[in-house]
JSON list of C-alpha atoms in Angstrom, two decimals:
[
{"chain": "A", "resi": 871, "resn": "MET", "atom": "CA", "xyz": [0.00, 0.00, 0.00]},
{"chain": "A", "resi": 872, "resn": "ALA", "atom": "CA", "xyz": [1.14, 3.54, -0.65]},
{"chain": "A", "resi": 873, "resn": "LEU", "atom": "CA", "xyz": [0.10, 7.09, 0.07]},
{"chain": "A", "resi": 874, "resn": "THR", "atom": "CA", "xyz": [-2.69, 8.43, -2.11]},
{"chain": "A", "resi": 875, "resn": "ASP", "atom": "CA", "xyz": [-1.75, 11.03, -4.71]},
{"chain": "A", "resi": 876, "resn": "ILE", "atom": "CA", "xyz": [-3.19, 13.80, -2.53]},
{"chain": "A", "resi": 877, "resn": "GLU", "atom": "CA", "xyz": [-1.34, 12.57, 0.57]},
{"chain": "A", "resi": 878, "resn": "ARG", "atom": "CA", "xyz": [1.87, 12.32, -1.44]},
{"chain": "A", "resi": 879, "resn": "MET", "atom": "CA", "xyz": [1.48, 15.89, -2.74]},
{"chain": "A", "resi": 880, "resn": "ARG", "atom": "CA", "xyz": [0.89, 17.15, 0.82]},
{"chain": "A", "resi": 881, "resn": "CYS", "atom": "CA", "xyz": [4.01, 15.29, 1.97]},
{"chain": "A", "resi": 882, "resn": "GLU", "atom": "CA", "xyz": [6.10, 16.75, -0.85]},
{"chain": "A", "resi": 883, "resn": "LYS", "atom": "CA", "xyz": [4.88, 20.26, -0.02]},
{"chain": "A", "resi": 884, "resn": "ALA", "atom": "CA", "xyz": [5.66, 19.86, 3.70]},
{"chain": "A", "resi": 885, "resn": "LEU", "atom": "CA", "xyz": [9.04, 18.26, 3.01]},
{"chain": "A", "resi": 886, "resn": "GLY", "atom": "CA", "xyz": [9.86, 20.99, 0.49]},
{"chain": "A", "resi": 887, "resn": "GLY", "atom": "CA", "xyz": [9.24, 23.62, 3.17]},
{"chain": "A", "resi": 888, "resn": "PHE", "atom": "CA", "xyz": [11.37, 21.69, 5.65]},
{"chain": "A", "resi": 889, "resn": "LEU", "atom": "CA", "xyz": [14.25, 21.45, 3.17]},
{"chain": "A", "resi": 890, "resn": "ALA", "atom": "CA", "xyz": [13.96, 25.15, 2.36]},
{"chain": "A", "resi": 891, "resn": "ARG", "atom": "CA", "xyz": [14.56, 25.89, 6.07]},
{"chain": "A", "resi": 892, "resn": "ARG", "atom": "CA", "xyz": [17.20, 23.24, 6.80]},
{"chain": "A", "resi": 893, "resn": "ARG", "atom": "CA", "xyz": [19.29, 22.87, 3.64]},
{"chain": "A", "resi": 894, "resn": "PRO", "atom": "CA", "xyz": [22.76, 24.36, 3.77]},
{"chain": "A", "resi": 895, "resn": "PRO", "atom": "CA", "xyz": [23.57, 27.43, 1.65]},
{"chain": "A", "resi": 896, "resn": "SER", "atom": "CA", "xyz": [23.81, 26.74, -2.09]},
{"chain": "A", "resi": 897, "resn": "HIS", "atom": "CA", "xyz": [27.61, 27.19, -2.22]},
{"chain": "A", "resi": 898, "resn": "VAL", "atom": "CA", "xyz": [28.02, 24.31, 0.29]},
{"chain": "A", "resi": 899, "resn": "ARG", "atom": "CA", "xyz": [25.57, 21.82, -1.22]},
{"chain": "A", "resi": 900, "resn": "GLU", "atom": "CA", "xyz": [28.24, 20.03, -3.24]},
{"chain": "A", "resi": 901, "resn": "GLN", "atom": "CA", "xyz": [29.79, 19.04, 0.09]},
{"chain": "A", "resi": 902, "resn": "VAL", "atom": "CA", "xyz": [26.66, 18.37, 2.17]},
{"chain": "A", "resi": 903, "resn": "ASP", "atom": "CA", "xyz": [22.96, 18.52, 1.38]},
{"chain": "A", "resi": 904, "resn": "LEU", "atom": "CA", "xyz": [19.61, 17.27, 2.67]},
{"chain": "A", "resi": 905, "resn": "SER", "atom": "CA", "xyz": [17.06, 15.31, 0.71]},
{"chain": "A", "resi": 906, "resn": "TYR", "atom": "CA", "xyz": [14.09, 13.00, 1.19]},
{"chain": "A", "resi": 907, "resn": "ARG", "atom": "CA", "xyz": [12.37, 10.04, -0.37]},
{"chain": "A", "resi": 908, "resn": "ILE", "atom": "CA", "xyz": [8.84, 8.73, -0.15]},
{"chain": "A", "resi": 909, "resn": "HIS", "atom": "CA", "xyz": [8.39, 4.98, -0.42]},
{"chain": "A", "resi": 910, "resn": "GLY", "atom": "CA", "xyz": [5.07, 3.31, 0.22]},
{"chain": "A", "resi": 911, "resn": "LEU", "atom": "CA", "xyz": [3.75, 4.76, 3.47]},
{"chain": "A", "resi": 912, "resn": "SER", "atom": "CA", "xyz": [7.17, 5.94, 4.67]},
{"chain": "A", "resi": 913, "resn": "VAL", "atom": "CA", "xyz": [9.04, 9.21, 4.41]},
{"chain": "A", "resi": 914, "resn": "GLU", "atom": "CA", "xyz": [12.79, 9.27, 4.95]},
{"chain": "A", "resi": 915, "resn": "ILE", "atom": "CA", "xyz": [15.00, 12.33, 5.38]},
{"chain": "A", "resi": 916, "resn": "PHE", "atom": "CA", "xyz": [18.71, 11.88, 4.73]},
{"chain": "A", "resi": 917, "resn": "GLU", "atom": "CA", "xyz": [21.96, 13.79, 4.35]},
{"chain": "A", "resi": 918, "resn": "VAL", "atom": "CA", "xyz": [23.88, 13.55, 1.06]},
{"chain": "A", "resi": 919, "resn": "ARG", "atom": "CA", "xyz": [27.67, 13.88, 0.84]},
{"chain": "A", "resi": 920, "resn": "PRO", "atom": "CA", "xyz": [30.32, 12.93, -1.70]},
{"chain": "A", "resi": 921, "resn": "HIS", "atom": "CA", "xyz": [31.90, 9.55, -1.03]},
{"chain": "A", "resi": 922, "resn": "TRP", "atom": "CA", "xyz": [35.20, 10.05, 0.77]},
{"chain": "A", "resi": 923, "resn": "LEU", "atom": "CA", "xyz": [37.15, 7.80, -1.63]},
{"chain": "A", "resi": 924, "resn": "ASP", "atom": "CA", "xyz": [35.35, 8.45, -4.91]},
{"chain": "A", "resi": 925, "resn": "ARG", "atom": "CA", "xyz": [34.05, 12.02, -5.20]},
{"chain": "A", "resi": 926, "resn": "THR", "atom": "CA", "xyz": [31.96, 11.07, -8.26]},
{"chain": "A", "resi": 927, "resn": "LYS", "atom": "CA", "xyz": [29.69, 9.00, -5.98]},
{"chain": "A", "resi": 928, "resn": "THR", "atom": "CA", "xyz": [27.55, 10.10, -3.07]},
{"chain": "A", "resi": 929, "resn": "THR", "atom": "CA", "xyz": [26.69, 8.59, 0.28]},
{"chain": "A", "resi": 930, "resn": "GLU", "atom": "CA", "xyz": [23.46, 8.98, 2.19]},
{"chain": "A", "resi": 931, "resn": "THR", "atom": "CA", "xyz": [23.27, 9.24, 5.96]},
{"chain": "A", "resi": 932, "resn": "PRO", "atom": "CA", "xyz": [19.77, 8.71, 7.38]},
{"chain": "A", "resi": 933, "resn": "VAL", "atom": "CA", "xyz": [18.36, 11.49, 9.55]},
{"chain": "A", "resi": 934, "resn": "ALA", "atom": "CA", "xyz": [14.75, 10.54, 10.30]},
{"chain": "A", "resi": 935, "resn": "LYS", "atom": "CA", "xyz": [11.98, 8.27, 9.11]},
{"chain": "A", "resi": 936, "resn": "ALA", "atom": "CA", "xyz": [8.24, 8.25, 9.59]},
{"chain": "A", "resi": 937, "resn": "THR", "atom": "CA", "xyz": [5.66, 5.69, 8.55]},
{"chain": "A", "resi": 938, "resn": "PHE", "atom": "CA", "xyz": [1.99, 6.54, 8.21]},
{"chain": "A", "resi": 939, "resn": "VAL", "atom": "CA", "xyz": [-0.33, 4.13, 10.02]},
{"chain": "A", "resi": 940, "resn": "ARG", "atom": "CA", "xyz": [-3.59, 4.59, 8.18]},
{"chain": "A", "resi": 941, "resn": "THR", "atom": "CA", "xyz": [-5.71, 2.58, 10.66]},
{"chain": "A", "resi": 942, "resn": "ARG", "atom": "CA", "xyz": [-4.70, 4.88, 13.51]},
{"chain": "A", "resi": 943, "resn": "ASN", "atom": "CA", "xyz": [-4.27, 8.04, 11.42]},
{"chain": "A", "resi": 944, "resn": "HIS", "atom": "CA", "xyz": [-0.83, 8.91, 12.81]},
{"chain": "A", "resi": 945, "resn": "TRP", "atom": "CA", "xyz": [2.85, 8.80, 11.87]},
{"chain": "A", "resi": 946, "resn": "LYS", "atom": "CA", "xyz": [5.30, 6.52, 13.68]},
{"chain": "A", "resi": 947, "resn": "VAL", "atom": "CA", "xyz": [8.61, 8.32, 14.26]},
{"chain": "A", "resi": 948, "resn": "PHE", "atom": "CA", "xyz": [11.97, 6.58, 13.87]},
{"chain": "A", "resi": 949, "resn": "TRP", "atom": "CA", "xyz": [15.62, 7.51, 14.29]},
{"chain": "A", "resi": 950, "resn": "MET", "atom": "CA", "xyz": [18.69, 5.55, 13.28]},
{"chain": "A", "resi": 951, "resn": "ARG", "atom": "CA", "xyz": [20.89, 4.39, 16.10]},
{"chain": "A", "resi": 952, "resn": "ARG", "atom": "CA", "xyz": [24.54, 3.51, 15.79]},
{"chain": "A", "resi": 953, "resn": "ASP", "atom": "CA", "xyz": [23.61, -0.12, 15.09]},
{"chain": "A", "resi": 954, "resn": "LEU", "atom": "CA", "xyz": [22.36, 1.25, 11.73]},
{"chain": "A", "resi": 955, "resn": "LYS", "atom": "CA", "xyz": [18.80, 0.11, 12.39]},
{"chain": "A", "resi": 956, "resn": "TRP", "atom": "CA", "xyz": [15.69, 2.24, 12.66]},
{"chain": "A", "resi": 957, "resn": "HIS", "atom": "CA", "xyz": [14.31, 2.49, 16.19]},
{"chain": "A", "resi": 958, "resn": "GLY", "atom": "CA", "xyz": [11.17, 4.11, 17.52]},
{"chain": "A", "resi": 959, "resn": "TYR", "atom": "CA", "xyz": [11.79, 7.59, 18.89]},
{"chain": "A", "resi": 960, "resn": "PRO", "atom": "CA", "xyz": [11.03, 7.18, 22.62]},
{"chain": "A", "resi": 961, "resn": "PRO", "atom": "CA", "xyz": [10.35, 10.83, 23.53]},
{"chain": "A", "resi": 962, "resn": "ARG", "atom": "CA", "xyz": [7.61, 11.02, 20.88]},
{"chain": "A", "resi": 963, "resn": "PRO", "atom": "CA", "xyz": [6.85, 7.65, 19.21]},
{"chain": "A", "resi": 964, "resn": "THR", "atom": "CA", "xyz": [3.93, 9.00, 17.16]},
{"chain": "A", "resi": 965, "resn": "VAL", "atom": "CA", "xyz": [2.70, 12.31, 15.78]},
{"chain": "A", "resi": 966, "resn": "LYS", "atom": "CA", "xyz": [-0.61, 13.21, 14.20]},
{"chain": "A", "resi": 967, "resn": "THR", "atom": "CA", "xyz": [0.72, 15.09, 11.17]},
{"chain": "A", "resi": 968, "resn": "LEU", "atom": "CA", "xyz": [3.78, 15.19, 8.98]},
{"chain": "A", "resi": 969, "resn": "ASP", "atom": "CA", "xyz": [4.22, 18.86, 9.93]},
{"chain": "A", "resi": 970, "resn": "ALA", "atom": "CA", "xyz": [4.45, 17.80, 13.58]},
{"chain": "A", "resi": 971, "resn": "LEU", "atom": "CA", "xyz": [7.13, 15.27, 12.61]},
{"chain": "A", "resi": 972, "resn": "LEU", "atom": "CA", "xyz": [9.11, 17.88, 10.70]},
{"chain": "A", "resi": 973, "resn": "ASN", "atom": "CA", "xyz": [8.93, 20.29, 13.66]},
{"chain": "A", "resi": 974, "resn": "LEU", "atom": "CA", "xyz": [10.16, 17.49, 15.92]},
{"chain": "A", "resi": 975, "resn": "VAL", "atom": "CA", "xyz": [13.08, 16.74, 13.59]},
{"chain": "A", "resi": 976, "resn": "ASP", "atom": "CA", "xyz": [13.85, 20.42, 13.12]},
{"chain": "A", "resi": 977, "resn": "ARG", "atom": "CA", "xyz": [14.04, 21.05, 16.89]},
{"chain": "A", "resi": 978, "resn": "ASP", "atom": "CA", "xyz": [15.99, 17.81, 17.54]},
{"chain": "A", "resi": 979, "resn": "GLU", "atom": "CA", "xyz": [15.83, 18.39, 21.29]},
{"chain": "A", "resi": 980, "resn": "HIS", "atom": "CA", "xyz": [17.48, 15.05, 22.12]},
{"chain": "A", "resi": 981, "resn": "PHE", "atom": "CA", "xyz": [20.13, 15.24, 19.36]},
{"chain": "A", "resi": 982, "resn": "CYS", "atom": "CA", "xyz": [18.95, 11.98, 17.78]},
{"chain": "A", "resi": 983, "resn": "PHE", "atom": "CA", "xyz": [18.34, 13.17, 14.24]},
{"chain": "A", "resi": 984, "resn": "PHE", "atom": "CA", "xyz": [21.19, 15.52, 13.41]},
{"chain": "A", "resi": 985, "resn": "GLY", "atom": "CA", "xyz": [23.47, 14.57, 16.32]}
]
C-alpha cells in the first residue's frame, strides 16, 4: 500500500518547506545537502555527501523516518541508532501530522536526528 496522490502531494509540499529551512547554503551543497524520499507509506530524510574515496559517488546518511499508520491516522517516528537500524523515537513515538514530525526533527531536542 502507498500514500494516495493527494497525501503524497501534501508530503512533498511539507518536506519541500522543511528542506527550504534546513538545507545548507547553495555554495556548500556540493559538500553536504539534505534530501528525502517517499516509499510506500514511509518518508525518509537523509543527508547527502560525496563519497570520501570516490568524489563522483555520493553517500546517504539517514536522519529521520516516519511511517503513516492509516488505521490509527498517525505517523510513527523513527531515528537511526549507531547499530544502523531504525528504532522508535522514545520521547515522541507518534505524531498526528507530517508537519508535527518535521517540527520534531527540526528542533531535535534530544540530538537523535542531526546529532
